[in-house]
């Protein structure tokens, strides 16, 4: 077998008439180093943002729904984190469970009433730093035209420049619990659980 080094990043080998090109490992662009975070106004990067909604069903299962492709902004004040703000709009039509009949059921009036209320929103009212990489984010969550205060436990996940589009990215994971009956979605409680433990995986870019 003959080997030829064609660059520092790739190696081509010829063996038995087969050409193999091996690429050197690509460096991971995102870092958990908070020093990589830059201040400014970011937009939601919808391709890598998900809101996960587990739902307890009859004591048998804890199934998942996911809302994808939200929109929104993050204004990040690195020098004074408590002055940061976030606003997210969730398209209810993008709620999916992977089961078409269940998706249709959740869109009905006893749940999201998606035809009448096509979006849900979260608008922060305060940010309280929690350790080096966490924050408690208080805000107003509006579903079906009903607004209630909620608190999200957010944790910084990573930051850096995306090599594909050269934009600065920052990512977080946030969790919180709401009662769906507080938002006019009390259908079938308690057979279908009232408490919903949200998991929000969100990427922002600028």
CSV table of C-alpha atoms in Angstrom, one decimal:
chain,number,residue,atom,x,y,z
A,1,UNK,CA,0.0,0.0,0.0
A,2,UNK,CA,1.3,3.4,-0.9
A,3,UNK,CA,0.4,6.5,1.1
A,4,UNK,CA,0.7,10.1,0.1
A,5,UNK,CA,0.2,13.1,2.5
A,6,UNK,CA,-1.8,15.7,0.6
A,7,UNK,CA,-2.4,18.1,3.4
A,8,UNK,CA,-2.3,18.4,7.2
A,9,UNK,CA,-6.0,17.7,7.3
A,10,UNK,CA,-6.4,14.8,4.9
A,11,UNK,CA,-4.6,11.5,4.1
A,12,UNK,CA,-5.2,9.6,0.8
A,13,UNK,CA,-4.4,5.9,0.7
A,14,UNK,CA,-4.6,3.6,-2.3
A,15,UNK,CA,-5.1,-0.1,-1.6
A,16,UNK,CA,-6.4,-2.7,-4.0
A,17,UNK,CA,-7.7,-0.1,-6.4
A,18,UNK,CA,-9.8,1.6,-3.6
A,19,UNK,CA,-9.2,5.3,-2.8
A,20,UNK,CA,-9.8,6.3,0.9
A,21,UNK,CA,-9.6,9.8,2.1
A,22,UNK,CA,-9.4,10.2,5.9
A,23,UNK,CA,-10.1,13.7,7.3
A,24,UNK,CA,-8.5,14.8,10.5
A,25,UNK,CA,-11.0,15.4,13.4
A,26,UNK,CA,-12.8,18.7,13.2
A,27,UNK,CA,-12.4,20.9,16.2
A,28,UNK,CA,-15.7,21.4,18.1
A,29,UNK,CA,-16.5,25.2,17.7
A,30,UNK,CA,-18.7,25.5,20.8
A,31,UNK,CA,-17.1,25.8,24.3
A,32,UNK,CA,-18.5,25.7,27.8
A,33,UNK,CA,-16.1,28.6,28.6
A,34,UNK,CA,-18.3,31.6,29.6
A,35,UNK,CA,-15.5,33.8,28.4
A,36,UNK,CA,-16.5,32.9,24.8
A,37,UNK,CA,-19.9,34.5,25.3
A,38,UNK,CA,-20.3,37.9,23.7
A,39,UNK,CA,-22.8,40.6,24.7
A,40,UNK,CA,-25.5,41.8,22.3
A,41,UNK,CA,-28.8,40.9,20.7
A,42,UNK,CA,-29.3,37.4,19.4
A,43,UNK,CA,-32.1,35.7,17.5
A,44,UNK,CA,-33.4,32.2,18.1
A,45,UNK,CA,-31.6,29.7,15.8
A,46,UNK,CA,-34.8,27.7,15.0
A,47,UNK,CA,-33.1,24.6,13.5
A,48,UNK,CA,-31.5,23.7,16.9
A,49,UNK,CA,-34.2,24.8,19.3
A,50,UNK,CA,-36.8,22.6,20.9
A,51,UNK,CA,-39.4,22.8,23.6
A,52,UNK,CA,-40.0,19.3,25.1
A,53,UNK,CA,-43.3,18.7,26.8
A,54,UNK,CA,-43.6,15.4,28.6
A,55,UNK,CA,-47.2,14.3,29.5
A,56,UNK,CA,-48.3,11.7,31.9
A,57,UNK,CA,-51.0,9.4,30.4
A,58,UNK,CA,-53.3,7.3,32.6
A,59,UNK,CA,-50.4,6.1,34.8
A,60,UNK,CA,-49.1,4.0,31.9
A,61,UNK,CA,-46.6,6.2,30.1
A,62,UNK,CA,-44.9,9.6,30.2
A,63,UNK,CA,-45.0,10.5,26.5
A,64,UNK,CA,-43.2,13.4,24.8
A,65,UNK,CA,-44.4,16.3,22.6
A,66,UNK,CA,-42.0,18.8,21.0
A,67,UNK,CA,-42.6,22.3,19.7
A,68,UNK,CA,-40.0,23.2,17.1
A,69,UNK,CA,-38.9,26.3,15.1
A,70,UNK,CA,-39.8,29.1,17.6
A,71,UNK,CA,-38.8,32.7,17.0
A,72,UNK,CA,-37.5,35.3,19.4
A,73,UNK,CA,-34.6,37.3,20.7
A,74,UNK,CA,-32.1,37.4,23.6
A,75,UNK,CA,-30.5,40.6,24.7
A,76,UNK,CA,-27.5,39.5,26.6
A,77,UNK,CA,-25.8,42.0,29.0
A,78,UNK,CA,-22.6,40.2,30.0
A,79,UNK,CA,-21.5,42.9,32.4
A,80,UNK,CA,-24.9,42.9,34.2
A,81,UNK,CA,-26.6,39.6,33.6
A,82,UNK,CA,-29.7,40.7,35.5
A,83,UNK,CA,-30.4,43.3,32.8
A,84,UNK,CA,-30.6,40.6,30.1
A,85,UNK,CA,-33.9,39.9,28.4
A,86,UNK,CA,-35.5,37.1,26.4
A,87,UNK,CA,-38.7,36.8,24.4
A,88,UNK,CA,-39.9,33.6,22.6
A,89,UNK,CA,-42.9,32.9,20.4
A,90,UNK,CA,-43.9,29.3,20.0
A,91,UNK,CA,-45.9,28.1,16.9
A,92,UNK,CA,-48.5,25.7,18.2
A,93,UNK,CA,-48.9,24.2,14.7
A,94,UNK,CA,-45.4,22.8,15.1
A,95,UNK,CA,-46.3,20.8,18.1
A,96,UNK,CA,-45.6,17.1,17.3
A,97,UNK,CA,-45.7,13.9,19.2
A,98,UNK,CA,-44.8,11.7,16.3
A,99,UNK,CA,-48.4,10.4,16.2
A,100,UNK,CA,-50.6,12.4,13.8
A,101,UNK,CA,-53.9,11.5,15.6
A,102,UNK,CA,-52.5,12.7,18.9
A,103,UNK,CA,-51.2,15.9,17.3
A,104,UNK,CA,-54.8,16.6,16.1
A,105,UNK,CA,-56.2,15.8,19.5
A,106,UNK,CA,-53.8,18.3,21.2
A,107,UNK,CA,-54.9,21.0,18.8
A,108,UNK,CA,-58.5,20.7,19.9
A,109,UNK,CA,-60.2,23.3,22.3
A,110,UNK,CA,-59.8,21.2,25.4
A,111,UNK,CA,-56.0,21.5,24.9
A,112,UNK,CA,-54.2,24.2,22.9
A,113,UNK,CA,-57.2,25.3,20.7
A,114,UNK,CA,-54.6,25.9,18.0
A,115,UNK,CA,-57.1,27.3,15.4
A,116,UNK,CA,-58.0,30.2,17.8
A,117,UNK,CA,-54.6,30.6,19.6
A,118,UNK,CA,-51.9,29.7,17.1
A,119,UNK,CA,-49.0,30.9,19.2
A,120,UNK,CA,-47.8,30.8,22.8
A,121,UNK,CA,-45.3,33.3,24.2
A,122,UNK,CA,-42.7,33.7,27.0
A,123,UNK,CA,-41.4,37.2,27.9
A,124,UNK,CA,-38.9,37.5,30.7
A,125,UNK,CA,-39.4,39.9,33.5
A,126,UNK,CA,-36.2,39.2,35.4
A,127,UNK,CA,-32.9,37.3,35.4
A,128,UNK,CA,-31.1,36.3,38.5
A,129,UNK,CA,-27.7,34.8,38.2
A,130,UNK,CA,-27.2,31.4,39.9
A,131,UNK,CA,-23.5,30.4,40.1
A,132,UNK,CA,-21.0,30.8,37.3
A,133,UNK,CA,-23.2,29.3,34.5
A,134,UNK,CA,-26.8,29.3,35.7
A,135,UNK,CA,-29.7,31.8,36.0
A,136,UNK,CA,-33.3,31.8,37.3
A,137,UNK,CA,-35.4,33.5,34.6
A,138,UNK,CA,-38.8,34.8,35.7
A,139,UNK,CA,-41.3,35.8,33.1
A,140,UNK,CA,-44.8,35.7,31.7
A,141,UNK,CA,-46.0,32.7,29.8
A,142,UNK,CA,-49.1,33.1,27.6
A,143,UNK,CA,-51.1,30.1,26.3
A,144,UNK,CA,-54.6,30.3,24.9
A,145,UNK,CA,-54.7,34.0,25.8
A,146,UNK,CA,-54.0,33.3,29.5
A,147,UNK,CA,-50.9,34.8,31.0
A,148,UNK,CA,-49.2,33.4,34.2
A,149,UNK,CA,-45.8,34.0,35.8
A,150,UNK,CA,-43.3,31.1,35.5
A,151,UNK,CA,-39.7,30.6,36.6
A,152,UNK,CA,-37.2,28.8,34.4
A,153,UNK,CA,-33.9,27.3,35.7
A,154,UNK,CA,-31.5,28.0,32.9
A,155,UNK,CA,-28.0,26.6,32.4
A,156,UNK,CA,-25.4,27.9,29.9
A,157,UNK,CA,-24.4,25.1,27.5
A,158,UNK,CA,-21.9,26.6,25.1
A,159,UNK,CA,-20.8,29.5,23.0
A,160,UNK,CA,-18.6,30.2,20.0
A,161,UNK,CA,-18.6,31.0,16.2
A,162,UNK,CA,-20.5,28.6,14.0
A,163,UNK,CA,-18.1,27.6,11.2
A,164,UNK,CA,-21.0,27.1,8.7
A,165,UNK,CA,-22.4,30.6,8.8
A,166,UNK,CA,-19.7,32.5,10.8
A,167,UNK,CA,-22.3,33.8,13.3
A,168,UNK,CA,-21.8,33.9,17.0
A,169,UNK,CA,-23.9,31.3,18.8
A,170,UNK,CA,-24.8,30.7,22.4
A,171,UNK,CA,-26.9,27.8,23.8
A,172,UNK,CA,-28.8,27.1,27.0
A,173,UNK,CA,-30.9,24.4,28.5
A,174,UNK,CA,-33.8,25.5,30.7
A,175,UNK,CA,-36.3,23.6,32.8
A,176,UNK,CA,-39.5,24.6,34.6
A,177,UNK,CA,-42.9,23.2,35.6
A,178,UNK,CA,-46.4,24.5,34.7
A,179,UNK,CA,-49.9,23.4,35.4
A,180,UNK,CA,-51.8,23.1,32.1
A,181,UNK,CA,-55.1,23.7,33.9
A,182,UNK,CA,-53.9,27.2,34.7
A,183,UNK,CA,-53.9,27.9,31.0
A,184,UNK,CA,-57.4,26.6,30.2
A,185,UNK,CA,-56.1,23.2,29.2
A,186,UNK,CA,-57.5,21.1,32.0
A,187,UNK,CA,-59.1,18.4,29.8
A,188,UNK,CA,-59.0,14.9,31.3
A,189,UNK,CA,-57.1,15.9,34.5
A,190,UNK,CA,-56.0,13.8,36.4
A,191,UNK,CA,-56.1,10.9,34.0
A,192,UNK,CA,-53.8,12.9,31.8
A,193,UNK,CA,-51.4,14.7,34.2
A,194,UNK,CA,-51.8,18.4,35.1
A,195,UNK,CA,-48.2,19.2,35.8
A,196,UNK,CA,-46.0,19.5,32.7
A,197,UNK,CA,-42.2,19.6,33.2
A,198,UNK,CA,-40.8,21.7,30.4
A,199,UNK,CA,-37.4,21.2,29.0
A,200,UNK,CA,-36.2,24.0,26.7
A,201,UNK,CA,-33.2,23.4,24.5
A,202,UNK,CA,-32.4,26.8,22.8
A,203,UNK,CA,-29.7,28.2,20.5
A,204,UNK,CA,-29.3,31.8,19.8
A,205,UNK,CA,-27.2,33.4,17.1
A,206,UNK,CA,-26.1,36.9,16.0
